[in-house]
Backbone as JSON Lines, residues from 0, in Angstrom:
{"i":0,"aa":"X","n":[0.93,-1.6,0.08],"ca":[-0.3,-0.33,-0.02],"c":[0.87,1.08,-0.32]}
{"i":1,"aa":"X","n":[1.91,1.11,1.04],"ca":[2.78,2.07,0.77],"c":[3.94,2.56,-0.27]}
{"i":2,"aa":"X","n":[3.99,1.5,-0.8],"ca":[4.87,1.32,-2.66],"c":[4.18,2.07,-3.38]}
{"i":3,"aa":"X","n":[2.48,1.9,-3.74],"ca":[1.94,1.88,-4.51],"c":[1.88,3.68,-4.33]}
{"i":4,"aa":"X","n":[1.24,4.23,-3.03],"ca":[1.19,5.22,-3.42],"c":[2.46,6.06,-3.11]}
{"i":5,"aa":"X","n":[3.77,5.48,-2.39],"ca":[4.93,6.61,-2.8],"c":[5.85,6.49,-4.4]}
{"i":6,"aa":"X","n":[5.36,5.43,-5.55],"ca":[5.95,5.93,-6.45],"c":[4.45,5.57,-7.38]}
{"i":7,"aa":"X","n":[3.57,5.59,-7.31],"ca":[2.14,5.91,-8.07],"c":[1.42,5.06,-8.65]}
{"i":8,"aa":"X","n":[1.93,4.44,-8.23],"ca":[1.26,2.99,-9.07],"c":[0.54,3.11,-9.61]}
{"i":9,"aa":"X","n":[-0.43,3.39,-8.78],"ca":[-2.25,3.1,-9.75],"c":[-2.4,4.34,-10.69]}
{"i":10,"aa":"X","n":[-1.59,5.18,-10.59],"ca":[-1.69,5.74,-12.47],"c":[-1.44,5.51,-13.44]}
{"i":11,"aa":"X","n":[-1.08,4.03,-13.08],"ca":[-0.33,3.31,-14.33],"c":[-1.32,2.18,-14.33]}
{"i":12,"aa":"X","n":[-2.17,1.78,-13.76],"ca":[-3.84,1.31,-13.88],"c":[-4.5,1.03,-15.1]}
{"i":13,"aa":"X","n":[-4.71,0.66,-15.72],"ca":[-5.35,1.0,-16.97],"c":[-7.17,-0.09,-16.68]}
{"i":14,"aa":"X","n":[-7.2,-1.18,-15.74],"ca":[-7.81,-2.17,-15.54],"c":[-7.65,-2.76,-13.83]}
{"i":15,"aa":"X","n":[-9.19,-2.36,-12.76],"ca":[-8.86,-2.89,-12.04],"c":[-8.25,-1.76,-11.19]}
{"i":16,"aa":"X","n":[-7.67,-1.88,-10.2],"ca":[-7.36,-1.27,-8.92],"c":[-6.29,-1.57,-7.78]}
{"i":17,"aa":"X","n":[-5.25,-0.66,-8.0],"ca":[-4.36,-1.29,-6.93],"c":[-4.25,-1.81,-5.39]}
{"i":18,"aa":"X","n":[-5.35,-1.07,-5.42],"ca":[-6.2,-1.74,-3.95],"c":[-6.36,-2.34,-3.12]}
{"i":19,"aa":"X","n":[-6.75,-3.31,-4.5],"ca":[-7.41,-4.96,-4.87],"c":[-6.74,-5.91,-3.84]}
{"i":20,"aa":"X","n":[-5.45,-5.33,-3.86],"ca":[-4.41,-6.48,-4.25],"c":[-4.46,-6.6,-2.32]}
{"i":21,"aa":"X","n":[-4.47,-5.48,-1.62],"ca":[-4.92,-5.59,-0.28],"c":[-6.12,-6.04,0.26]}
{"i":22,"aa":"X","n":[-6.76,-5.96,-0.52],"ca":[-8.42,-6.71,-0.21],"c":[-8.94,-7.68,-0.82]}
{"i":23,"aa":"X","n":[-8.07,-8.82,-1.83],"ca":[-8.67,-9.8,-2.07],"c":[-7.33,-10.56,-2.51]}
{"i":24,"aa":"X","n":[-7.54,-11.64,-1.24],"ca":[-6.51,-12.59,-1.17],"c":[-6.14,-13.34,-2.17]}
{"i":25,"aa":"X","n":[-4.79,-13.84,-2.49],"ca":[-4.47,-14.16,-3.75],"c":[-4.38,-13.79,-4.66]}
{"i":26,"aa":"X","n":[-4.01,-12.55,-4.94],"ca":[-5.04,-12.07,-6.25],"c":[-3.41,-10.8,-6.51]}
{"i":27,"aa":"X","n":[-3.64,-11.3,-8.01],"ca":[-2.1,-10.3,-8.87],"c":[-2.42,-9.19,-10.16]}
{"i":28,"aa":"X","n":[-1.7,-8.22,-10.26],"ca":[-1.08,-7.08,-11.28],"c":[-0.79,-7.41,-12.39]}
{"i":29,"aa":"X","n":[-1.34,-7.96,-13.86],"ca":[-0.25,-8.23,-14.22],"c":[-0.35,-6.96,-16.0]}
{"i":30,"aa":"X","n":[1.17,-6.65,-15.89],"ca":[1.26,-5.67,-17.25],"c":[0.66,-6.05,-18.61]}
{"i":31,"aa":"X","n":[0.3,-5.1,-18.53],"ca":[-0.91,-5.43,-20.52],"c":[-0.48,-6.48,-21.54]}
{"i":32,"aa":"X","n":[1.17,-6.0,-21.2],"ca":[2.5,-7.2,-22.18],"c":[1.37,-8.66,-21.75]}
{"i":33,"aa":"X","n":[2.11,-8.66,-20.58],"ca":[1.76,-10.3,-20.28],"c":[0.77,-10.75,-19.8]}
{"i":34,"aa":"X","n":[-0.5,-9.55,-20.14],"ca":[-2.24,-9.94,-20.13],"c":[-2.32,-10.65,-21.43]}
{"i":35,"aa":"X","n":[-1.82,-9.61,-22.36],"ca":[-2.23,-10.0,-23.29],"c":[-1.38,-11.79,-24.33]}
{"i":36,"aa":"X","n":[-0.09,-11.57,-23.79],"ca":[0.12,-12.6,-23.87],"c":[-0.52,-14.05,-23.61]}
{"i":37,"aa":"X","n":[-1.42,-14.19,-21.97],"ca":[-1.79,-15.12,-21.57],"c":[-2.83,-15.46,-22.17]}
{"i":38,"aa":"X","n":[-3.55,-14.44,-22.76],"ca":[-4.66,-13.73,-23.26],"c":[-5.9,-13.79,-22.11]}
{"i":39,"aa":"X","n":[-5.27,-13.54,-20.85],"ca":[-6.48,-13.18,-19.98],"c":[-7.0,-12.27,-19.72]}
{"i":40,"aa":"X","n":[-8.63,-11.79,-18.41],"ca":[-8.74,-10.93,-18.1],"c":[-9.28,-10.54,-16.76]}
{"i":41,"aa":"X","n":[-9.08,-9.17,-16.27],"ca":[-10.1,-8.92,-15.34],"c":[-10.92,-10.81,-14.69]}
{"i":42,"aa":"X","n":[-10.29,-11.15,-13.73],"ca":[-11.3,-12.48,-12.98],"c":[-10.8,-13.3,-13.16]}
{"i":43,"aa":"X","n":[-9.55,-13.41,-14.65],"ca":[-8.91,-14.92,-15.0],"c":[-8.33,-15.49,-13.71]}
{"i":44,"aa":"X","n":[-8.27,-16.94,-13.72],"ca":[-7.18,-17.52,-12.75],"c":[-5.77,-17.98,-13.78]}
{"i":45,"aa":"X","n":[-4.69,-17.36,-13.33],"ca":[-3.13,-17.47,-13.45],"c":[-2.81,-18.78,-12.35]}
{"i":46,"aa":"X","n":[-1.58,-19.63,-13.62],"ca":[-1.03,-20.13,-12.71],"c":[0.28,-20.06,-12.14]}
{"i":47,"aa":"X","n":[1.15,-19.57,-11.35],"ca":[2.47,-19.28,-11.06],"c":[3.0,-20.62,-10.71]}
{"i":48,"aa":"X","n":[4.36,-20.79,-11.1],"ca":[5.11,-21.79,-11.46],"c":[6.39,-21.16,-9.7]}
{"i":49,"aa":"X","n":[6.71,-21.57,-9.06],"ca":[8.21,-21.7,-8.64],"c":[9.45,-22.1,-9.05]}
{"i":50,"aa":"X","n":[10.63,-21.47,-8.9],"ca":[11.36,-22.58,-9.12],"c":[11.85,-24.2,-9.21]}
{"i":51,"aa":"X","n":[11.18,-24.01,-7.6],"ca":[11.01,-25.44,-7.44],"c":[9.88,-25.98,-7.84]}
{"i":52,"aa":"X","n":[9.2,-25.77,-8.37],"ca":[7.97,-27.1,-9.15],"c":[6.43,-26.4,-8.85]}
{"i":53,"aa":"X","n":[6.88,-25.91,-7.78],"ca":[4.42,-25.53,-6.94],"c":[4.14,-24.85,-7.92]}
{"i":54,"aa":"X","n":[3.81,-25.31,-8.13],"ca":[2.23,-24.29,-8.37],"c":[0.89,-23.33,-7.28]}
{"i":55,"aa":"X","n":[1.34,-22.59,-7.76],"ca":[-0.59,-21.96,-7.51],"c":[-0.97,-20.95,-8.25]}
{"i":56,"aa":"X","n":[-2.55,-20.77,-7.43],"ca":[-3.4,-19.89,-8.78],"c":[-3.43,-18.43,-7.64]}
{"i":57,"aa":"X","n":[-3.51,-17.23,-8.67],"ca":[-4.13,-16.48,-8.52],"c":[-5.13,-15.99,-9.4]}
{"i":58,"aa":"X","n":[-5.65,-14.68,-9.34],"ca":[-6.74,-14.06,-9.37],"c":[-6.66,-13.35,-9.98]}
{"i":59,"aa":"X","n":[-6.5,-13.03,-11.67],"ca":[-5.36,-11.61,-11.9],"c":[-6.69,-10.43,-11.39]}
{"i":60,"aa":"X","n":[-6.62,-9.46,-10.77],"ca":[-7.57,-8.24,-10.63],"c":[-7.21,-6.66,-11.05]}
{"i":61,"aa":"X","n":[-5.71,-7.2,-11.76],"ca":[-5.38,-5.61,-12.3],"c":[-4.24,-5.47,-14.03]}
{"i":62,"aa":"X","n":[-4.57,-4.62,-14.4],"ca":[-4.05,-4.34,-15.86],"c":[-3.05,-3.35,-15.81]}
{"i":63,"aa":"X","n":[-1.46,-3.42,-15.26],"ca":[-0.68,-1.7,-15.27],"c":[-0.25,-1.56,-16.89]}
{"i":64,"aa":"X","n":[-0.15,-0.69,-17.26],"ca":[1.05,0.15,-18.5],"c":[1.6,0.59,-18.07]}
{"i":65,"aa":"X","n":[3.35,0.68,-17.89],"ca":[3.75,0.86,-17.77],"c":[4.65,2.47,-18.47]}
{"i":66,"aa":"X","n":[4.01,2.33,-19.61],"ca":[4.58,3.12,-20.54],"c":[6.29,2.26,-21.45]}
{"i":67,"aa":"X","n":[7.03,1.27,-20.57],"ca":[8.06,0.53,-20.78],"c":[7.43,-0.62,-21.74]}
{"i":68,"aa":"X","n":[7.54,-1.25,-22.84],"ca":[6.75,-2.09,-22.96],"c":[7.33,-3.44,-22.56]}
{"i":69,"aa":"X","n":[9.75,-3.63,-22.2],"ca":[9.98,-4.5,-21.61],"c":[9.0,-4.81,-20.63]}
{"i":70,"aa":"X","n":[8.89,-4.26,-19.45],"ca":[8.25,-3.98,-18.5],"c":[7.41,-4.64,-18.13]}
{"i":71,"aa":"X","n":[6.3,-4.2,-19.14],"ca":[5.01,-4.37,-19.0],"c":[4.48,-5.69,-19.91]}
{"i":72,"aa":"X","n":[5.45,-6.77,-20.53],"ca":[5.56,-8.04,-21.39],"c":[5.66,-8.73,-19.42]}
{"i":73,"aa":"X","n":[6.85,-8.53,-18.82],"ca":[6.89,-9.99,-18.27],"c":[6.83,-9.47,-16.79]}
{"i":74,"aa":"X","n":[6.53,-8.36,-16.18],"ca":[6.13,-7.86,-14.6],"c":[4.33,-8.33,-14.42]}
{"i":75,"aa":"X","n":[4.6,-8.6,-12.89],"ca":[3.47,-8.39,-12.29],"c":[3.94,-8.12,-11.19]}
{"i":76,"aa":"X","n":[2.89,-7.49,-10.52],"ca":[2.72,-7.68,-8.77],"c":[1.88,-7.59,-8.05]}
{"i":77,"aa":"X","n":[2.5,-8.59,-6.81],"ca":[1.4,-9.91,-5.79],"c":[2.06,-8.73,-4.5]}
{"i":78,"aa":"X","n":[1.3,-8.79,-3.97],"ca":[1.62,-8.31,-2.15],"c":[2.61,-9.0,-1.88]}
{"i":79,"aa":"X","n":[3.33,-8.45,-0.38],"ca":[4.49,-9.47,0.29],"c":[3.86,-10.41,0.55]}
{"i":80,"aa":"X","n":[2.62,-10.39,1.25],"ca":[1.92,-11.99,2.28],"c":[2.61,-12.98,1.3]}
{"i":81,"aa":"X","n":[1.49,-12.21,-0.04],"ca":[1.2,-13.7,-2.17],"c":[2.33,-14.25,-1.66]}
{"i":82,"aa":"X","n":[3.9,-13.21,-1.96],"ca":[4.83,-13.19,-2.69],"c":[5.69,-14.47,-1.54]}
{"i":83,"aa":"X","n":[5.34,-13.95,-0.78],"ca":[6.68,-15.03,0.51],"c":[5.07,-16.15,0.83]}
{"i":84,"aa":"X","n":[4.65,-16.39,0.45],"ca":[3.93,-17.6,0.56],"c":[3.64,-17.86,-0.69]}
{"i":85,"aa":"X","n":[4.35,-18.12,-2.41],"ca":[3.51,-18.34,-3.2],"c":[5.77,-18.96,-2.99]}
{"i":86,"aa":"X","n":[6.69,-18.05,-2.44],"ca":[8.21,-19.1,-2.1],"c":[8.51,-19.47,-0.73]}
{"i":87,"aa":"X","n":[7.5,-19.66,-0.29],"ca":[7.46,-20.69,1.06],"c":[8.52,-19.77,1.83]}
{"i":88,"aa":"X","n":[8.03,-18.65,2.37],"ca":[9.62,-17.63,2.41],"c":[8.72,-17.4,3.56]}
{"i":89,"aa":"X","n":[8.85,-16.99,5.22],"ca":[8.7,-16.71,6.47],"c":[8.68,-15.16,6.07]}
{"i":90,"aa":"X","n":[7.45,-14.43,7.39],"ca":[6.88,-13.26,6.92],"c":[7.89,-12.02,6.67]}
{"i":91,"aa":"X","n":[8.98,-12.31,7.12],"ca":[9.66,-11.33,7.06],"c":[11.05,-11.23,6.26]}
{"i":92,"aa":"X","n":[10.11,-12.07,5.18],"ca":[11.43,-11.87,4.18],"c":[10.63,-10.82,2.98]}
{"i":93,"aa":"X","n":[11.62,-10.52,2.34],"ca":[11.57,-9.26,2.05],"c":[11.7,-9.53,-0.15]}
{"i":94,"aa":"X","n":[11.96,-9.85,-1.18],"ca":[12.41,-9.88,-2.53],"c":[13.22,-9.04,-2.65]}
{"i":95,"aa":"X","n":[13.0,-7.08,-2.31],"ca":[13.42,-6.17,-2.8],"c":[12.97,-4.95,-2.29]}
{"i":96,"aa":"X","n":[14.32,-4.18,-1.93],"ca":[13.91,-2.27,-1.77],"c":[13.74,-1.82,-2.82]}
{"i":97,"aa":"X","n":[12.68,-0.67,-2.67],"ca":[13.05,0.19,-3.84],"c":[13.31,1.5,-2.62]}
{"i":98,"aa":"X","n":[13.82,2.17,-3.46],"ca":[14.31,3.36,-2.73],"c":[14.11,5.13,-3.63]}
{"i":99,"aa":"X","n":[12.74,5.9,-3.81],"ca":[12.78,7.33,-4.17],"c":[13.45,8.06,-2.96]}
{"i":100,"aa":"X","n":[14.82,9.43,-4.35],"ca":[15.13,9.75,-3.85],"c":[14.77,11.48,-5.43]}
{"i":101,"aa":"X","n":[14.74,12.04,-3.97],"ca":[14.0,13.72,-4.57],"c":[15.17,14.54,-5.3]}
{"i":102,"aa":"X","n":[16.7,13.64,-5.54],"ca":[17.64,14.02,-6.53],"c":[17.95,12.59,-6.73]}
{"i":103,"aa":"X","n":[18.25,12.31,-8.47],"ca":[18.27,11.49,-8.51],"c":[20.16,11.48,-8.65]}
{"i":104,"aa":"X","n":[20.75,12.56,-8.39],"ca":[22.11,12.48,-8.24],"c":[22.95,12.06,-7.02]}
{"i":105,"aa":"X","n":[21.99,12.05,-5.67],"ca":[22.15,11.24,-4.55],"c":[21.86,9.51,-4.67]}
{"i":106,"aa":"X","n":[21.62,8.95,-5.71],"ca":[21.45,7.57,-6.43],"c":[22.25,6.69,-6.08]}
{"i":107,"aa":"X","n":[23.8,7.54,-6.55],"ca":[24.9,6.4,-6.41],"c":[25.4,6.52,-4.1]}
{"i":108,"aa":"X","n":[25.33,7.61,-3.81],"ca":[25.48,7.16,-2.82],"c":[24.63,6.31,-1.71]}
{"i":109,"aa":"X","n":[23.29,6.62,-1.88],"ca":[22.12,5.92,-0.82],"c":[23.05,4.01,-1.49]}
{"i":110,"aa":"X","n":[22.89,3.72,-2.39],"ca":[22.74,2.33,-2.77],"c":[24.22,1.24,-2.75]}
């Protein structure tokens, strides 16, 4: 929820609502290119396969278009809780940290 606000993710949602990720368990928002390739729409179910071969079904609750086709073809978004469940990780496990700076020139020092 905080990440959605901080990075303005909601402005890229072309179908559905980013807030629904928090409300609907086992849900996912797909990039428009990925949704087209999979031929899925809001309300459809998609199967996620982990590197270990485990499968999980998630409900498509949104489609986003970032304007960067390479990302839109491969990226999707789920909550941390859903991602931890899929990966079989503890609730303190995170997959990445995103930092937003006011001045891009400070990024190397922060990294």
